[in-house]
Coordinates of C-alpha atoms in Angstrom, one line a residue:
X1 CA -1.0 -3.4 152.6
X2 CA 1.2 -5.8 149.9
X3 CA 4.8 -6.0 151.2
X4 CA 6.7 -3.6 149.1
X5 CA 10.3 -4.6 147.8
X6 CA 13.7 -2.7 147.2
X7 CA 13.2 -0.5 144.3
X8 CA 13.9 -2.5 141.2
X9 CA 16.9 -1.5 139.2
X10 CA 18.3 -4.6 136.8
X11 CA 18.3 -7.9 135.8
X12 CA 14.9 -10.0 134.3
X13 CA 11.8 -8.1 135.1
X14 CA 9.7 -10.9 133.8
X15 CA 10.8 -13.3 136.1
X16 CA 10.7 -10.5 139.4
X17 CA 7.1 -9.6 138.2
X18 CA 6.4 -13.2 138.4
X19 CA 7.9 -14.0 141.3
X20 CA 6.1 -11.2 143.0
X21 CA 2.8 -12.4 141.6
X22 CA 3.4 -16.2 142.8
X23 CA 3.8 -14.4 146.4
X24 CA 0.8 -12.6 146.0
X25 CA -1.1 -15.4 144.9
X26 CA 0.2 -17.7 148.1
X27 CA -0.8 -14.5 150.3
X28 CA -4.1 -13.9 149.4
X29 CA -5.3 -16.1 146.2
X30 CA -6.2 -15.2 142.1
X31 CA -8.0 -11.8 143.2
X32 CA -4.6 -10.1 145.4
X33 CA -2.4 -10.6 142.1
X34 CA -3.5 -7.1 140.1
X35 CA -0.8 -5.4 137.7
X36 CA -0.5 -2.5 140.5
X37 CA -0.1 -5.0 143.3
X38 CA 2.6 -6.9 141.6
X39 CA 4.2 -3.7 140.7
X40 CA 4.0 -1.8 144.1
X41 CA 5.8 -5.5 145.2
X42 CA 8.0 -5.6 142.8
X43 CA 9.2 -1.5 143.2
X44 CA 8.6 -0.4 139.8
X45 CA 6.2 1.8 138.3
X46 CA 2.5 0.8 137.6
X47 CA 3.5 1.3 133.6
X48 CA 6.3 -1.0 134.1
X49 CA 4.6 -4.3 134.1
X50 CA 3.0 -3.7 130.4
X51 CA 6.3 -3.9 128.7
X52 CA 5.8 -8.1 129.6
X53 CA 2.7 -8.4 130.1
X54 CA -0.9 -6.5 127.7
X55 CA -3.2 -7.2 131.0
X56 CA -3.7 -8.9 134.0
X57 CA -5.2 -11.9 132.1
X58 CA -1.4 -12.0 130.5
X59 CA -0.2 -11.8 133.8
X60 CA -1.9 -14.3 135.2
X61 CA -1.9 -16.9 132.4
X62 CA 2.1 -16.8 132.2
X63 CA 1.8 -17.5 136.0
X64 CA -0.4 -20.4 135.2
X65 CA 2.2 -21.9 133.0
X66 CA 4.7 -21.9 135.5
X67 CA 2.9 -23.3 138.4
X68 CA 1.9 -26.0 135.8
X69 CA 5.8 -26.5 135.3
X70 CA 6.5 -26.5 138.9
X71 CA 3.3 -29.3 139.4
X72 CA 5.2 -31.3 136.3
X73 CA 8.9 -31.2 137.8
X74 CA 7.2 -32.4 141.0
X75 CA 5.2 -35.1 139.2
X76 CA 8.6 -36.2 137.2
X77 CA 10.6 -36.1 140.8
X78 CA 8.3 -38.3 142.4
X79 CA 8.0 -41.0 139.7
X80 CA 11.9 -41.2 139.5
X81 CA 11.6 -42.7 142.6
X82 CA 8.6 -44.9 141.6
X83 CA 8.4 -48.2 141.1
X84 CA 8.7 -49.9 137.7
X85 CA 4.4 -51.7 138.1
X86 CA 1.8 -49.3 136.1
X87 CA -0.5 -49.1 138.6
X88 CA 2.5 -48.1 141.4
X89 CA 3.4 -44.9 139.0
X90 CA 0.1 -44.2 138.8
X91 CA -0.5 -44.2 142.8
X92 CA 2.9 -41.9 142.5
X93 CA 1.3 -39.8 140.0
X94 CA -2.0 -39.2 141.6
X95 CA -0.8 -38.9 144.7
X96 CA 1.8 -35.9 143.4
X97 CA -1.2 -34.0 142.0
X98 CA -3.4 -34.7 145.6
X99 CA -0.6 -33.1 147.7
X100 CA 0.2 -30.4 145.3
X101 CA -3.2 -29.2 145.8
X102 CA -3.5 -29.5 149.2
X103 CA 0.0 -27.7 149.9
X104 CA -1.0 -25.2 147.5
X105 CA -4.5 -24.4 147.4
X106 CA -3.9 -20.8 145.6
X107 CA -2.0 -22.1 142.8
X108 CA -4.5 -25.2 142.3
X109 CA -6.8 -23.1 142.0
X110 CA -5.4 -20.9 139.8
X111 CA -4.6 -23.0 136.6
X112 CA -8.4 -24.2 136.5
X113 CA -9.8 -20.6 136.2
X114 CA -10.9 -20.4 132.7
X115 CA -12.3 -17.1 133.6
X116 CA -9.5 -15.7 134.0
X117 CA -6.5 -17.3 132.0
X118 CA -6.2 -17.0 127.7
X119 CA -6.9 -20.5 127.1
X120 CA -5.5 -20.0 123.3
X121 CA -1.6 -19.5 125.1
X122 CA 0.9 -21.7 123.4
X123 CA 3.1 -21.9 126.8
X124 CA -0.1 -22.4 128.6
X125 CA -1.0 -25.5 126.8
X126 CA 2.5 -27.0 126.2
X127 CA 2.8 -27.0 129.9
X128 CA -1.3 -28.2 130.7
X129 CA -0.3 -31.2 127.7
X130 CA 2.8 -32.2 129.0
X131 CA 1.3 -33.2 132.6
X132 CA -1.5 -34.8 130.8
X133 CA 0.1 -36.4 128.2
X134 CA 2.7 -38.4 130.5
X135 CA -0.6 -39.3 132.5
X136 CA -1.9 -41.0 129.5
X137 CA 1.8 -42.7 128.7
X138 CA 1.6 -43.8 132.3
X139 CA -1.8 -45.8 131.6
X140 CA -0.8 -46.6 128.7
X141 CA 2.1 -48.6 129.5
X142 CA 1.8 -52.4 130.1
X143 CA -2.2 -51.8 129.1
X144 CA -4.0 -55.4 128.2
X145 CA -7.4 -55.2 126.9
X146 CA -9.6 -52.2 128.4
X147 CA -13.1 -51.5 127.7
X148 CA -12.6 -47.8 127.1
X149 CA -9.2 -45.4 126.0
X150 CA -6.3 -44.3 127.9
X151 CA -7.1 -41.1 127.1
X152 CA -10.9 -41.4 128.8
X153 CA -9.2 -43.1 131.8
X154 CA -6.6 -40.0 132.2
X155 CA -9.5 -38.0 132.4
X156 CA -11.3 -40.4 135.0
X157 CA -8.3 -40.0 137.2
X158 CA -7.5 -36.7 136.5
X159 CA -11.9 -35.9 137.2
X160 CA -11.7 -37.6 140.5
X161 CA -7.9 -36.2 141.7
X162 CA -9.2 -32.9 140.9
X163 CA -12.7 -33.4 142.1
X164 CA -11.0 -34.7 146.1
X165 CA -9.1 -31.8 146.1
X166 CA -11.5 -29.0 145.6
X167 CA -13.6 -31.2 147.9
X168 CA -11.0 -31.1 150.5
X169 CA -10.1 -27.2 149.9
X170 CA -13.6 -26.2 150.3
X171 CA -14.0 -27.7 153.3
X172 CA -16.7 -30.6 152.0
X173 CA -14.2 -33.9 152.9
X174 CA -11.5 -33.7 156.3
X175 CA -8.3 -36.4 156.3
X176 CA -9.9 -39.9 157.0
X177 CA -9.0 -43.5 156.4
X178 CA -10.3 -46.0 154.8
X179 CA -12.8 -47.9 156.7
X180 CA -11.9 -51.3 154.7
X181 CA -8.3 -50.7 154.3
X182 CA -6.9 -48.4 157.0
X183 CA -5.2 -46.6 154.4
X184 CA -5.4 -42.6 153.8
X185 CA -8.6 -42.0 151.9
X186 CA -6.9 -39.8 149.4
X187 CA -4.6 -43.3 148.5
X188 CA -7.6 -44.8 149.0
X189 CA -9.2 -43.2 146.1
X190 CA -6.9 -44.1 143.8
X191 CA -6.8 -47.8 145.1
X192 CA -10.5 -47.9 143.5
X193 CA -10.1 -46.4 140.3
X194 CA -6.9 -49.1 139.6
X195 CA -9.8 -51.6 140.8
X196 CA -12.2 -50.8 138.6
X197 CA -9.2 -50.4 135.1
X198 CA -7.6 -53.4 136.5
X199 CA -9.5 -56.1 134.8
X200 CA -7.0 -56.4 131.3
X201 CA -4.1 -54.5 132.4
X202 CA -1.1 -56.5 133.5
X203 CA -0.1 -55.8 136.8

């Protein structure tokens, strides 16, 4: 049975119908979060819920949005603490999107189901373009000569980020080292793709 909160009286019912269906996502992934489950944790009446959001697909896109904020202010934190080299805000960068996945396999999972999200949301895609497009500003910067885009090499890093992570969720990789290096494999990783875009960019 879902926990079941105080009963809800005042205040922003968006944001405790939200918060209630991040903790039902942690709990028990996409499929737990249903408009009665968020409102029997919330305390509210099953009718409630439509007065923010039409469906669950609303529901769950909004959430979406904000886990893609949360994975952003992470991203942002991180590289504040970067160094100033491309390729060490890029390692910063990748590394923030490996470990938010890891940490949080329910909300990684979540803003990659198509299936279930209204890919058409403005808030959706403001907050899927902002992480994207500060990847691309992040290649782009200091970039020599390069046989194909920034934009094609966000999406080689983003592929392969992406691709380790389900890998490692499903059960398909474990935690290794590097045989050459000795470094984590997941650092690792991104040790070879800044190998093989390396050849014009100024380090």
């Amino acid at each position: 049975m879902a926990k079941r909160t105080a009963p809800y009286h005042h205040g922003d019912l968006r944001r405790a119908l939200l918060a209630a269906a991040l903790a039902l996502l942690d709990e028990g992934g996409v499929e737990a979060v249903t408009i009665r489950a968020v409102a029997r944790r919330t305390g509210v009446t099953h009718a409630a819920p439509a007065n923010h959001f039409r469906g669950r697909e609303a529901l769950l896109t909004a959430l979406a949005a904000e886990i893609f904020a949360k994975l952003s202010a992470l991203i942002s934190k991180r590289l504040e603490k970067a160094g100033g080299s491309r390729d060490a805000r890029i390692r910063v960068f990748a590394d923030a999107a490996i470990d938010f996945g890891l940490r949080h396999p329910h909300r990684f999972r979540l803003i990659w189901r198509r299936d279930s999200l209204d890919g058409s949301d403005a808030a959706l895609n403001r907050a899927m373009n902002g992480i994207y497009d500060r990847l691309v500003a992040e290649l782009a910067a200091g970039r020599g000569r390069a046989a194909v885009s920034a934009d094609t090499q966000a999406i080689a890093l983003w592929s392969m980020v992406h691709g380790y992570v389900c890998m490692r969720l499903d059960g398909n990789l474990v935690s290794k080292a590097d045989e050459a290096t000795g470094e984590p494999r997941r650092k690792a990783i991104v040790t070879a793709f800044l190998d093989g875009i390396g050849g014009g960019a100024k380090k």
